mmCIF file of C-alpha atoms and ligand atoms in Angstrom:
data_model
loop_
_atom_site.group_PDB
_atom_site.id
_atom_site.type_symbol
_atom_site.label_atom_id
_atom_site.label_comp_id
_atom_site.label_asym_id
_atom_site.label_seq_id
_atom_site.Cartn_x
_atom_site.Cartn_y
_atom_site.Cartn_z
ATOM 1 C CA UNK D 1 23.662 -30.287 -26.917
ATOM 2 C CA UNK D 2 25.244 -29.484 -23.544
ATOM 3 C CA UNK D 3 25.529 -25.845 -24.721
ATOM 4 C CA UNK D 4 21.737 -25.655 -25.329
ATOM 5 C CA UNK D 5 20.945 -27.123 -21.888
ATOM 6 C CA UNK D 6 23.186 -24.496 -20.298
ATOM 7 C CA UNK D 7 21.470 -21.739 -22.286
ATOM 8 C CA UNK D 8 18.063 -23.064 -21.267
ATOM 9 C CA UNK D 9 19.055 -23.131 -17.575
ATOM 10 C CA UNK D 10 20.307 -19.558 -17.899
ATOM 11 C CA UNK D 11 17.095 -18.306 -19.578
ATOM 12 C CA UNK D 12 14.845 -20.041 -17.020
ATOM 13 C CA UNK D 13 17.045 -18.715 -14.198
ATOM 14 C CA UNK D 14 16.804 -15.114 -15.438
ATOM 15 C CA UNK D 15 13.048 -15.462 -15.937
ATOM 16 C CA UNK D 16 12.631 -16.716 -12.359
ATOM 17 C CA UNK D 17 14.805 -13.885 -10.971
ATOM 18 C CA UNK D 18 12.778 -11.266 -12.872
ATOM 19 C CA UNK D 19 9.542 -12.806 -11.611
ATOM 20 C CA UNK D 20 10.859 -12.986 -8.045
ATOM 21 C CA UNK D 21 11.494 -9.288 -7.541
ATOM 22 C CA UNK D 22 7.878 -8.005 -7.725
ATOM 23 C CA UNK D 23 6.864 -10.852 -5.422
ATOM 24 C CA UNK D 24 9.304 -9.728 -2.729
ATOM 25 C CA UNK D 25 7.103 -10.517 0.243
ATOM 26 C CA UNK D 26 8.921 -8.287 2.701
ATOM 27 C CA UNK D 27 7.975 -5.174 0.682
ATOM 28 C CA UNK D 28 4.313 -6.064 0.752
ATOM 29 C CA UNK D 29 3.130 -5.558 4.319
ATOM 30 C CA UNK D 30 0.101 -7.489 5.535
ATOM 31 C CA UNK D 31 0.979 -7.664 9.218
ATOM 32 C CA UNK D 32 2.315 -5.086 11.664
ATOM 33 C CA UNK D 33 5.305 -7.369 12.313
ATOM 34 C CA UNK D 34 6.460 -6.886 8.702
ATOM 35 C CA UNK D 35 6.594 -3.076 8.851
ATOM 36 C CA UNK D 36 10.063 -2.579 10.320
ATOM 37 C CA UNK D 37 11.877 -4.871 7.867
ATOM 38 C CA UNK D 38 10.017 -3.398 4.889
ATOM 39 C CA UNK D 39 10.944 0.109 5.994
ATOM 40 C CA UNK D 40 14.599 -0.798 6.466
ATOM 41 C CA UNK D 41 15.048 -2.726 3.216
ATOM 42 C CA UNK D 42 12.548 -1.569 0.601
ATOM 43 C CA UNK D 43 12.008 1.537 -1.470
ATOM 44 C CA UNK D 44 8.662 0.381 -2.807
ATOM 45 C CA UNK D 45 6.231 -0.741 -0.129
ATOM 46 C CA UNK D 46 2.612 -1.842 -0.310
ATOM 47 C CA UNK D 47 0.467 -1.636 2.819
ATOM 48 C CA UNK D 48 -2.356 -4.180 2.827
ATOM 49 C CA UNK D 49 -4.968 -4.757 5.537
ATOM 50 C CA UNK D 50 -3.759 -5.219 9.107
ATOM 51 C CA UNK D 51 -4.271 -3.991 12.673
ATOM 52 C CA UNK D 52 -1.604 -2.027 14.530
ATOM 53 C CA UNK D 53 -1.296 -3.365 18.122
ATOM 54 C CA UNK D 54 -2.552 -1.289 21.062
ATOM 55 C CA UNK D 55 -0.301 1.577 22.075
ATOM 56 C CA UNK D 56 1.966 1.159 19.021
ATOM 57 C CA UNK D 57 2.360 3.482 16.044
ATOM 58 C CA UNK D 58 2.645 2.632 12.393
ATOM 59 C CA UNK D 59 5.943 4.485 12.323
ATOM 60 C CA UNK D 60 7.752 4.647 8.999
ATOM 61 C CA UNK D 61 11.050 6.460 8.777
ATOM 62 C CA UNK D 62 11.511 5.852 5.063
ATOM 63 C CA UNK D 63 14.576 5.750 2.840
ATOM 64 C CA UNK D 64 14.858 8.732 0.516
ATOM 65 C CA UNK D 65 12.731 8.263 -2.623
ATOM 66 C CA UNK D 66 10.496 5.522 -1.224
ATOM 67 C CA UNK D 67 7.023 4.905 -2.683
ATOM 68 C CA UNK D 68 4.313 3.600 -0.336
ATOM 69 C CA UNK D 69 0.992 2.401 -1.769
ATOM 70 C CA UNK D 70 -1.938 1.800 0.580
ATOM 71 C CA UNK D 71 -4.227 -0.945 -0.682
ATOM 72 C CA UNK D 72 -5.888 -2.250 2.497
ATOM 73 C CA UNK D 73 -7.779 -1.105 5.583
ATOM 74 C CA UNK D 74 -5.426 -0.298 8.424
ATOM 75 C CA UNK D 75 -6.930 -0.314 11.923
ATOM 76 C CA UNK D 76 -5.520 0.412 15.377
ATOM 77 C CA UNK D 77 -6.270 -1.570 18.525
ATOM 78 C CA UNK D 78 -7.730 0.514 21.360
ATOM 79 C CA UNK D 79 -5.358 2.182 23.787
ATOM 80 C CA UNK D 80 -5.710 5.358 25.851
ATOM 81 C CA UNK D 81 -2.524 7.124 24.809
ATOM 82 C CA UNK D 82 -1.507 10.275 22.946
ATOM 83 C CA UNK D 83 -0.380 8.662 19.687
ATOM 84 C CA UNK D 84 0.194 9.511 16.926
ATOM 85 C CA UNK D 85 -1.124 6.278 15.448
ATOM 86 C CA UNK D 86 0.774 6.858 12.193
ATOM 87 C CA UNK D 87 4.048 8.723 11.736
ATOM 88 C CA UNK D 88 5.702 9.155 8.334
ATOM 89 C CA UNK D 89 9.097 10.741 7.767
ATOM 90 C CA UNK D 90 11.652 10.860 4.983
ATOM 91 C CA UNK D 91 12.655 12.869 1.945
ATOM 92 C CA UNK D 92 11.232 12.577 -1.608
ATOM 93 C CA UNK D 93 8.482 10.245 -0.391
ATOM 94 C CA UNK D 94 5.561 9.261 -2.644
ATOM 95 C CA UNK D 95 2.742 8.055 -0.409
ATOM 96 C CA UNK D 96 -0.388 7.139 -2.316
ATOM 97 C CA UNK D 97 -3.658 5.383 -1.958
ATOM 98 C CA UNK D 98 -5.046 2.644 -4.136
ATOM 99 C CA UNK D 99 -8.232 1.414 -2.493
ATOM 100 C CA UNK D 100 -7.044 1.682 1.117
ATOM 101 C CA UNK D 101 -8.287 3.457 4.277
ATOM 102 C CA UNK D 102 -6.809 4.380 7.642
ATOM 103 C CA UNK D 103 -9.579 3.715 10.152
ATOM 104 C CA UNK D 104 -8.951 5.312 13.569
ATOM 105 C CA UNK D 105 -12.074 3.695 15.057
ATOM 106 C CA UNK D 106 -12.833 6.935 16.864
ATOM 107 C CA UNK D 107 -16.160 5.713 18.206
ATOM 108 C CA UNK D 108 -14.226 3.692 20.802
ATOM 109 C CA UNK D 109 -12.802 6.961 22.224
ATOM 110 C CA UNK D 110 -15.413 9.642 21.609
ATOM 111 C CA UNK D 111 -16.938 10.767 24.880
ATOM 112 C CA UNK D 112 -18.043 14.289 23.938
ATOM 113 C CA UNK D 113 -15.074 15.682 25.908
ATOM 114 C CA UNK D 114 -12.338 15.912 23.262
ATOM 115 C CA UNK D 115 -9.100 17.187 24.841
ATOM 116 C CA UNK D 116 -10.317 16.181 28.304
ATOM 117 C CA UNK D 117 -12.035 12.884 29.124
ATOM 118 C CA UNK D 118 -10.161 9.704 28.168
ATOM 119 C CA UNK D 119 -6.733 10.175 26.616
ATOM 120 C CA UNK D 120 -7.155 9.959 22.858
ATOM 121 C CA UNK D 121 -4.439 9.393 20.280
ATOM 122 C CA UNK D 122 -3.646 11.892 17.561
ATOM 123 C CA UNK D 123 -3.980 10.097 14.263
ATOM 124 C CA UNK D 124 -1.616 10.835 11.352
ATOM 125 C CA UNK D 125 1.645 12.736 11.697
ATOM 126 C CA UNK D 126 3.642 13.925 8.671
ATOM 127 C CA UNK D 127 7.261 15.063 8.938
ATOM 128 C CA UNK D 128 8.528 14.658 5.371
ATOM 129 C CA UNK D 129 10.575 16.898 3.107
ATOM 130 C CA UNK D 130 12.251 17.227 -0.283
ATOM 131 C CA UNK D 131 9.227 17.288 -2.585
ATOM 132 C CA UNK D 132 7.237 14.535 -0.853
ATOM 133 C CA UNK D 133 3.624 13.906 -1.890
ATOM 134 C CA UNK D 134 0.676 12.186 -0.204
ATOM 135 C CA UNK D 135 -2.141 11.515 -2.693
ATOM 136 C CA UNK D 136 -5.745 10.436 -2.296
ATOM 137 C CA UNK D 137 -5.297 9.276 1.294
ATOM 138 C CA UNK D 138 -8.480 8.352 3.163
ATOM 139 C CA UNK D 139 -8.743 8.819 6.926
ATOM 140 C CA UNK D 140 -11.850 7.780 8.755
ATOM 141 C CA UNK D 141 -13.059 8.316 12.314
ATOM 142 C CA UNK D 142 -10.115 10.089 13.907
ATOM 143 C CA UNK D 143 -10.173 9.576 17.705
ATOM 144 C CA UNK D 144 -8.763 13.130 18.221
ATOM 145 C CA UNK D 145 -6.825 15.492 15.871
ATOM 146 C CA UNK D 146 -6.616 13.930 12.403
ATOM 147 C CA UNK D 147 -3.456 15.128 10.645
ATOM 148 C CA UNK D 148 -0.494 16.895 12.293
ATOM 149 C CA UNK D 149 2.064 18.385 9.941
ATOM 150 C CA UNK D 150 4.983 19.187 12.175
ATOM 151 C CA UNK D 151 8.681 19.590 11.309
ATOM 152 C CA UNK D 152 7.891 19.082 7.623
ATOM 153 C CA UNK D 153 8.916 20.998 4.518
ATOM 154 C CA UNK D 154 8.322 20.933 0.769
ATOM 155 C CA UNK D 155 5.431 18.460 0.980
ATOM 156 C CA UNK D 156 2.118 18.316 -0.931
ATOM 157 C CA UNK D 157 -1.113 16.615 0.135
ATOM 158 C CA UNK D 158 -3.571 16.156 -2.708
ATOM 159 C CA UNK D 159 -7.008 14.554 -2.930
ATOM 160 C CA UNK D 160 -7.438 13.623 0.741
ATOM 161 C CA UNK D 161 -10.718 12.583 2.296
ATOM 162 C CA UNK D 162 -11.020 12.956 6.051
ATOM 163 C CA UNK D 163 -14.398 11.735 7.228
ATOM 164 C CA UNK D 164 -15.261 11.993 10.909
ATOM 165 C CA UNK D 165 -18.927 12.741 10.236
ATOM 166 C CA UNK D 166 -19.929 9.688 12.309
ATOM 167 C CA UNK D 167 -18.686 11.724 15.303
ATOM 168 C CA UNK D 168 -21.401 14.397 14.800
ATOM 169 C CA UNK D 169 -23.955 12.376 16.725
ATOM 170 C CA UNK D 170 -21.539 10.125 18.653
ATOM 171 C CA UNK D 171 -19.475 12.577 20.729
ATOM 172 C CA UNK D 172 -16.597 13.382 18.363
ATOM 173 C CA UNK D 173 -14.775 16.538 19.513
ATOM 174 C CA UNK D 174 -11.436 18.328 18.810
ATOM 175 C CA UNK D 175 -11.105 16.282 15.642
ATOM 176 C CA UNK D 176 -9.113 18.966 13.761
ATOM 177 C CA UNK D 177 -8.588 18.171 10.073
ATOM 178 C CA UNK D 178 -5.081 19.495 9.325
ATOM 179 C CA UNK D 179 -2.908 21.066 12.077
ATOM 180 C CA UNK D 180 0.295 22.767 10.956
ATOM 181 C CA UNK D 181 3.303 23.921 12.957
ATOM 182 C CA UNK D 182 7.111 24.194 12.649
ATOM 183 C CA UNK D 183 6.885 23.617 8.906
ATOM 184 C CA UNK D 184 7.303 25.475 5.624
ATOM 185 C CA UNK D 185 6.419 24.918 1.989
ATOM 186 C CA UNK D 186 3.292 22.820 2.551
ATOM 187 C CA UNK D 187 0.459 22.589 -0.006
ATOM 188 C CA UNK D 188 -2.880 20.913 0.736
ATOM 189 C CA UNK D 189 -5.317 20.775 -2.164
ATOM 190 C CA UNK D 190 -8.421 19.123 -3.624
ATOM 191 C CA UNK D 191 -9.431 17.629 -0.292
ATOM 192 C CA UNK D 192 -12.560 17.129 1.791
ATOM 193 C CA UNK D 193 -12.842 17.349 5.594
ATOM 194 C CA UNK D 194 -15.959 16.417 7.594
ATOM 195 C CA UNK D 195 -15.254 16.811 11.310
ATOM 196 C CA UNK D 196 -16.010 18.604 14.605
ATOM 197 C CA UNK D 197 -13.222 21.203 14.968
ATOM 198 C CA UNK D 198 -11.014 23.351 12.726
ATOM 199 C CA UNK D 199 -10.807 22.148 9.132
ATOM 200 C CA UNK D 200 -7.321 23.669 9.017
ATOM 201 C CA UNK D 201 -5.556 25.085 12.097
ATOM 202 C CA UNK D 202 -2.236 26.851 11.648
ATOM 203 C CA UNK D 203 -0.246 27.352 14.832
ATOM 204 C CA UNK D 204 3.101 28.288 13.327
ATOM 205 C CA UNK D 205 5.090 28.230 10.085
ATOM 206 C CA UNK D 206 5.413 29.810 6.656
ATOM 207 C CA UNK D 207 4.742 29.334 2.940
ATOM 208 C CA UNK D 208 1.520 27.361 3.240
ATOM 209 C CA UNK D 209 -1.000 26.949 0.397
ATOM 210 C CA UNK D 210 -4.544 25.559 0.766
ATOM 211 C CA UNK D 211 -6.523 25.222 -2.418
ATOM 212 C CA UNK D 212 -9.907 23.702 -3.233
ATOM 213 C CA UNK D 213 -10.789 22.380 0.211
ATOM 214 C CA UNK D 214 -14.367 21.524 1.139
ATOM 215 C CA UNK D 215 -14.982 21.628 4.879
ATOM 216 C CA UNK D 216 -18.135 20.741 6.776
ATOM 217 C CA UNK D 217 -19.328 20.162 10.320
ATOM 218 C CA UNK D 218 -16.342 21.867 11.944
ATOM 219 C CA UNK D 219 -14.960 25.250 12.989
ATOM 220 C CA UNK D 220 -13.574 26.652 9.727
ATOM 221 C CA UNK D 221 -10.273 27.748 8.166
ATOM 222 C CA UNK D 222 -8.301 28.851 11.198
ATOM 223 C CA UNK D 223 -5.118 30.280 12.602
ATOM 224 C CA UNK D 224 -4.472 29.918 16.328
ATOM 225 C CA UNK D 225 -1.195 31.655 17.067
ATOM 226 C CA UNK D 226 0.563 32.000 20.404
ATOM 227 C CA UNK D 227 0.882 28.577 21.972
ATOM 228 C CA UNK D 228 4.224 29.551 23.476
ATOM 229 C CA UNK D 229 4.928 31.920 26.358
ATOM 230 C CA UNK D 230 8.361 32.627 24.834
ATOM 231 C CA UNK D 231 8.754 35.266 22.141
ATOM 232 C CA UNK D 232 9.806 34.934 18.545
ATOM 233 C CA UNK D 233 9.534 32.183 15.977
ATOM 234 C CA UNK D 234 7.299 29.903 18.074
ATOM 235 C CA UNK D 235 4.499 32.442 17.615
ATOM 236 C CA UNK D 236 4.951 33.438 13.978
ATOM 237 C CA UNK D 237 2.980 32.661 10.860
ATOM 238 C CA UNK D 238 3.757 34.160 7.460
ATOM 239 C CA UNK D 239 2.860 33.789 3.788
ATOM 240 C CA UNK D 240 -0.298 31.675 3.855
ATOM 241 C CA UNK D 241 -2.905 31.485 1.067
ATOM 242 C CA UNK D 242 -6.319 29.843 1.151
ATOM 243 C CA UNK D 243 -8.085 29.870 -2.214
ATOM 244 C CA UNK D 244 -11.173 28.324 -3.802
ATOM 245 C CA UNK D 245 -12.430 26.761 -0.567
ATOM 246 C CA UNK D 246 -15.954 26.003 0.636
ATOM 247 C CA UNK D 247 -16.946 25.945 4.311
ATOM 248 C CA UNK D 248 -20.436 24.726 5.093
ATOM 249 C CA UNK D 249 -22.507 23.841 8.158
ATOM 250 C CA UNK D 250 -19.679 24.967 10.428
ATOM 251 C CA UNK D 251 -19.246 27.137 13.514
ATOM 252 C CA UNK D 252 -17.039 29.695 11.693
ATOM 253 C CA UNK D 253 -15.943 30.341 8.131
ATOM 254 C CA UNK D 254 -12.619 32.099 8.767
ATOM 255 C CA UNK D 255 -11.248 32.275 12.313
ATOM 256 C CA UNK D 256 -7.956 33.931 13.268
ATOM 257 C CA UNK D 257 -7.133 34.105 16.932
ATOM 258 C CA UNK D 258 -3.989 35.298 18.667
ATOM 259 C CA UNK D 259 -3.336 34.365 22.265
ATOM 260 C CA UNK D 260 -3.085 37.411 24.509
ATOM 261 C CA UNK D 261 -1.364 35.365 27.222
ATOM 262 C CA UNK D 262 1.516 34.299 24.890
ATOM 263 C CA UNK D 263 4.866 35.967 24.267
ATOM 264 C CA UNK D 264 5.292 38.174 21.233
ATOM 265 C CA UNK D 265 5.135 36.985 17.634
ATOM 266 C CA UNK D 266 3.479 37.956 14.365
ATOM 267 C CA UNK D 267 0.974 36.966 11.702
ATOM 268 C CA UNK D 268 2.001 38.406 8.328
ATOM 269 C CA UNK D 269 0.798 38.078 4.728
ATOM 270 C CA UNK D 270 -2.225 35.821 5.100
ATOM 271 C CA UNK D 271 -4.631 35.735 2.128
ATOM 272 C CA UNK D 272 -8.087 34.233 1.739
ATOM 273 C CA UNK D 273 -9.505 34.402 -1.769
ATOM 274 C CA UNK D 274 -12.632 32.978 -3.326
ATOM 275 C CA UNK D 275 -14.023 31.440 -0.154
ATOM 276 C CA UNK D 276 -17.672 30.343 -0.120
ATOM 277 C CA UNK D 277 -19.577 29.981 3.133
ATOM 278 C CA UNK D 278 -22.966 28.498 3.968
ATOM 279 C CA UNK D 279 -24.808 27.424 7.108
ATOM 280 C CA UNK D 280 -22.325 29.177 9.452
ATOM 281 C CA UNK D 281 -23.666 29.237 13.018
ATOM 282 C CA UNK D 282 -21.330 31.641 14.890
ATOM 283 C CA UNK D 283 -19.047 33.925 12.876
ATOM 284 C CA UNK D 284 -18.573 34.177 9.137
ATOM 285 C CA UNK D 285 -15.237 35.900 9.753
ATOM 286 C CA UNK D 286 -13.791 36.219 13.246
ATOM 287 C CA UNK D 287 -10.434 37.841 13.983
ATOM 288 C CA UNK D 288 -9.825 38.107 17.700
ATOM 289 C CA UNK D 289 -6.731 39.065 19.689
ATOM 290 C CA UNK D 290 -8.146 38.260 23.113
ATOM 291 C CA UNK D 291 -7.700 34.491 23.297
ATOM 292 C CA UNK D 292 -6.631 33.450 26.797
ATOM 293 C CA UNK D 293 -6.734 30.147 28.693
ATOM 294 C CA UNK D 294 -8.674 28.502 25.898
ATOM 295 C CA UNK D 295 -11.396 31.169 25.640
ATOM 296 C CA UNK D 296 -12.203 34.762 24.700
ATOM 297 C CA UNK D 297 -11.328 37.217 27.479
ATOM 298 C CA UNK D 298 -12.821 40.313 25.824
ATOM 299 C CA UNK D 299 -9.520 42.058 26.563
ATOM 300 C CA UNK D 300 -7.500 42.081 23.299
ATOM 301 C CA UNK D 301 -3.722 42.643 23.150
ATOM 302 C CA UNK D 302 -1.379 43.437 20.257
ATOM 303 C CA UNK D 303 1.398 41.051 21.368
ATOM 304 C CA UNK D 304 1.038 39.097 18.110
ATOM 305 C CA UNK D 305 0.216 41.750 15.500
ATOM 306 C CA UNK D 306 -1.674 40.747 12.347
ATOM 307 C CA UNK D 307 -0.287 42.571 9.342
ATOM 308 C CA UNK D 308 -1.387 42.464 5.690
ATOM 309 C CA UNK D 309 -4.459 40.257 6.045
ATOM 310 C CA UNK D 310 -5.968 40.118 2.555
ATOM 311 C CA UNK D 311 -9.474 38.902 1.823
ATOM 312 C CA UNK D 312 -10.987 38.866 -1.641
ATOM 313 C CA UNK D 313 -14.322 37.396 -2.590
ATOM 314 C CA UNK D 314 -15.409 35.875 0.692
ATOM 315 C CA UNK D 315 -19.130 35.351 0.293
ATOM 316 C CA UNK D 316 -22.024 33.364 1.665
ATOM 317 C CA UNK D 317 -24.719 32.972 4.235
ATOM 318 C CA UNK D 318 -25.095 32.423 7.972
ATOM 319 C CA UNK D 319 -27.388 29.735 9.343
ATOM 320 C CA UNK D 320 -29.515 32.424 11.001
ATOM 321 C CA UNK D 321 -29.101 31.117 14.586
ATOM 322 C CA UNK D 322 -29.558 33.688 17.377
ATOM 323 C CA UNK D 323 -25.834 34.254 18.030
ATOM 324 C CA UNK D 324 -24.737 34.358 14.392
ATOM 325 C CA UNK D 325 -22.670 37.396 13.358
ATOM 326 C CA UNK D 326 -21.189 37.783 9.859
ATOM 327 C CA UNK D 327 -18.020 39.730 10.759
ATOM 328 C CA UNK D 328 -16.352 40.209 14.143
ATOM 329 C CA UNK D 329 -13.003 41.999 14.488
ATOM 330 C CA UNK D 330 -11.449 42.569 17.909
ATOM 331 C CA UNK D 331 -7.908 43.965 17.692
ATOM 332 C CA UNK D 332 -5.555 44.919 20.512
ATOM 333 C CA UNK D 333 -3.666 48.174 20.627
ATOM 334 C CA UNK D 334 -1.512 48.374 17.436
ATOM 335 C CA UNK D 335 -2.462 44.745 16.831
ATOM 336 C CA UNK D 336 -3.856 45.108 13.319
ATOM 337 C CA UNK D 337 -2.485 46.948 10.282
ATOM 338 C CA UNK D 338 -2.556 47.048 6.475
ATOM 339 C CA UNK D 339 -5.564 44.793 5.966
ATOM 340 C CA UNK D 340 -7.136 44.950 2.509
ATOM 341 C CA UNK D 341 -10.509 43.332 1.950
ATOM 342 C CA UNK D 342 -12.560 43.285 -1.218
ATOM 343 C CA UNK D 343 -15.732 41.469 -2.166
ATOM 344 C CA UNK D 344 -16.553 40.426 1.404
ATOM 345 C CA UNK D 345 -20.294 39.830 1.590
ATOM 346 C CA UNK D 346 -21.919 37.546 4.158
ATOM 347 C CA UNK D 347 -25.647 37.684 4.787
ATOM 348 C CA UNK D 348 -28.200 36.250 7.176
ATOM 349 C CA UNK D 349 -26.637 36.843 10.613
ATOM 350 C CA UNK D 350 -28.918 37.650 13.548
ATOM 351 C CA UNK D 351 -26.399 40.044 15.122
ATOM 352 C CA UNK D 352 -24.855 42.940 13.242
ATOM 353 C CA UNK D 353 -21.139 43.118 12.547
ATOM 354 C CA UNK D 354 -18.792 44.320 15.274
ATOM 355 C CA UNK D 355 -15.359 45.750 14.410
ATOM 356 C CA UNK D 356 -12.878 47.866 16.376
ATOM 357 C CA UNK D 357 -10.543 48.051 13.354
ATOM 358 C CA UNK D 358 -11.528 48.876 9.777
ATOM 359 C CA UNK D 359 -9.854 46.988 6.949
ATOM 360 C CA UNK D 360 -9.454 49.060 3.802
ATOM 361 C CA UNK D 361 -12.196 48.140 1.305
ATOM 362 C CA UNK D 362 -14.684 46.940 3.907
ATOM 363 C CA UNK D 363 -17.191 48.878 5.932
ATOM 364 C CA UNK D 364 -18.283 47.051 9.024
HETATM 365 C C1 NAG B 1 13.482 -7.639 -1.252
HETATM 366 O O1 NAG B 1 13.730 -7.735 0.124
HETATM 367 C C2 NAG B 1 15.097 -7.763 0.485
HETATM 368 C C3 NAG B 1 15.208 -7.866 1.993
HETATM 369 O O2 NAG B 1 14.283 -8.710 2.516
HETATM 370 C C4 NAG B 1 15.767 -6.498 -0.010
HETATM 371 O O3 NAG B 1 17.136 -6.558 0.252
HETATM 372 C C5 NAG B 1 15.545 -6.300 -1.493
HETATM 373 O O4 NAG B 1 16.039 -5.035 -1.870
HETATM 374 C C6 NAG B 1 14.070 -6.359 -1.832
HETATM 375 N N1 NAG B 1 13.876 -6.293 -3.260
HETATM 376 C C7 NAG B 1 13.069 -5.387 -3.843
HETATM 377 C C8 NAG B 1 12.944 -5.517 -5.323
HETATM 378 O O5 NAG B 1 12.472 -4.500 -3.237
HETATM 379 C C1 NAG B 2 -11.536 20.062 -6.171
HETATM 380 O O1 NAG B 2 -11.444 18.962 -5.302
HETATM 381 C C2 NAG B 2 -12.394 17.954 -5.573
HETATM 382 C C3 NAG B 2 -12.196 16.894 -4.520
HETATM 383 O O2 NAG B 2 -12.571 17.392 -3.310
HETATM 384 C C4 NAG B 2 -12.197 17.394 -6.958
HETATM 385 O O3 NAG B 2 -13.184 16.444 -7.233
HETATM 386 C C5 NAG B 2 -12.256 18.518 -7.967
HETATM 387 O O4 NAG B 2 -11.931 18.017 -9.245
HETATM 388 C C6 NAG B 2 -11.261 19.598 -7.596
HETATM 389 N N1 NAG B 2 -11.399 20.726 -8.488
HETATM 390 C C7 NAG B 2 -10.378 21.154 -9.229
HETATM 391 C C8 NAG B 2 -10.659 22.359 -10.070
HETATM 392 O O5 NAG B 2 -9.274 20.633 -9.220
HETATM 393 C C1 NAG B 3 5.034 32.094 -0.325
HETATM 394 O O1 NAG B 3 4.778 30.700 -0.362
HETATM 395 C C2 NAG B 3 4.713 30.179 -1.674
HETATM 396 C C3 NAG B 3 4.301 28.720 -1.569
HETATM 397 O O2 NAG B 3 5.222 27.980 -0.822
HETATM 398 C C4 NAG B 3 6.055 30.373 -2.374
HETATM 399 O O3 NAG B 3 5.972 29.900 -3.688
HETATM 400 C C5 NAG B 3 6.416 31.832 -2.373
HETATM 401 O O4 NAG B 3 7.717 32.009 -2.913
HETATM 402 C C6 NAG B 3 6.386 32.379 -0.957
HETATM 403 N N1 NAG B 3 6.598 33.821 -0.986
HETATM 404 C C7 NAG B 3 7.544 34.409 -0.259
HETATM 405 C C8 NAG B 3 7.638 35.887 -0.364
HETATM 406 O O5 NAG B 3 8.310 33.785 0.480
#
């Protein structure tokens, strides 16, 4: 008899223990105050709905192999600071969405002045490595730049939706989709960006892949290289491929600019293939080596040469506005070499093409 009671106690005890582990409250975050303990003790974390206090970041320096699932709406109380509002680091991280949204509440900050005006926080910073993935993440109403991938490696973003379209009529500006620097081995695919600045902006780094992106409202698929006055790796970009992307209702389709007031550097092995453009207001393709003090000086330099720029099947239409030009190439002395373009056909510009360098396979 006693033996059976003991067995029963044991069975009930085990059943309770098994039930208890998925209910571990500290791994299911529904308040900002729970974040730090979840990050330090859990390898499977659920983020529900909560508001991050003003001037604080949702900062998660995760244990290797952690899975984070976003199920709620995460908001951020107003504060005029630089952010980022979210910062994720760690190796082998699986960060996925299941019905959640990060809402930056940009309308509280937008003043039509972007980088100037009130200080606005950057939104979502990624510095992960080791085969990390971020799937189906939704970002809404970025106050300023949306996603900064900086000091990251071997990380894939898949199925993102970044929607800042509310900023079109409400003063959203400099709301870059994905900014990349000091990283390598980054893939961004199957994602949608609706914003008011570059869809992608690469400042630095190598081994980047962008596939099946749909961009609208912004400034296009861009490289902006030469943020540093020093020479060398700070101003280098190499091995980048954009494929199967659509850019619509945007200022530019493809925009590569090197900063003539920077130190030396290089842009090597950049490929755009199967890119479809529509409703482009300024330049279908713009490669300029005269960027200085945040604008075009008209005086290009070859301090950051662009070598082996490959375009294949870049097609589409301009919006027809008075300053629209399909292709503009302005290279500095010895600044451009070994470009091969095929199947580049953009129609409907009001101005004719202007090129001071001729890629092989394309007649300006
Ligand atoms: C539950 O939380 C505690 C700390 O609060 C942690 O030590 C434990 O690993 C967690 N259990 C699970 C299954 O995540
Ligand atoms: C391209 O991305 C969209 C999401 O933006 C997705 O619905 C579609 O299935 C993707 N296409 C392919 C071929 O993966
Ligand atoms: C270019 O980048 C891709 C994607 O990361 C990588 O698979 C490939 O090996 C790289 N190529 C070179 C020459 O480094």
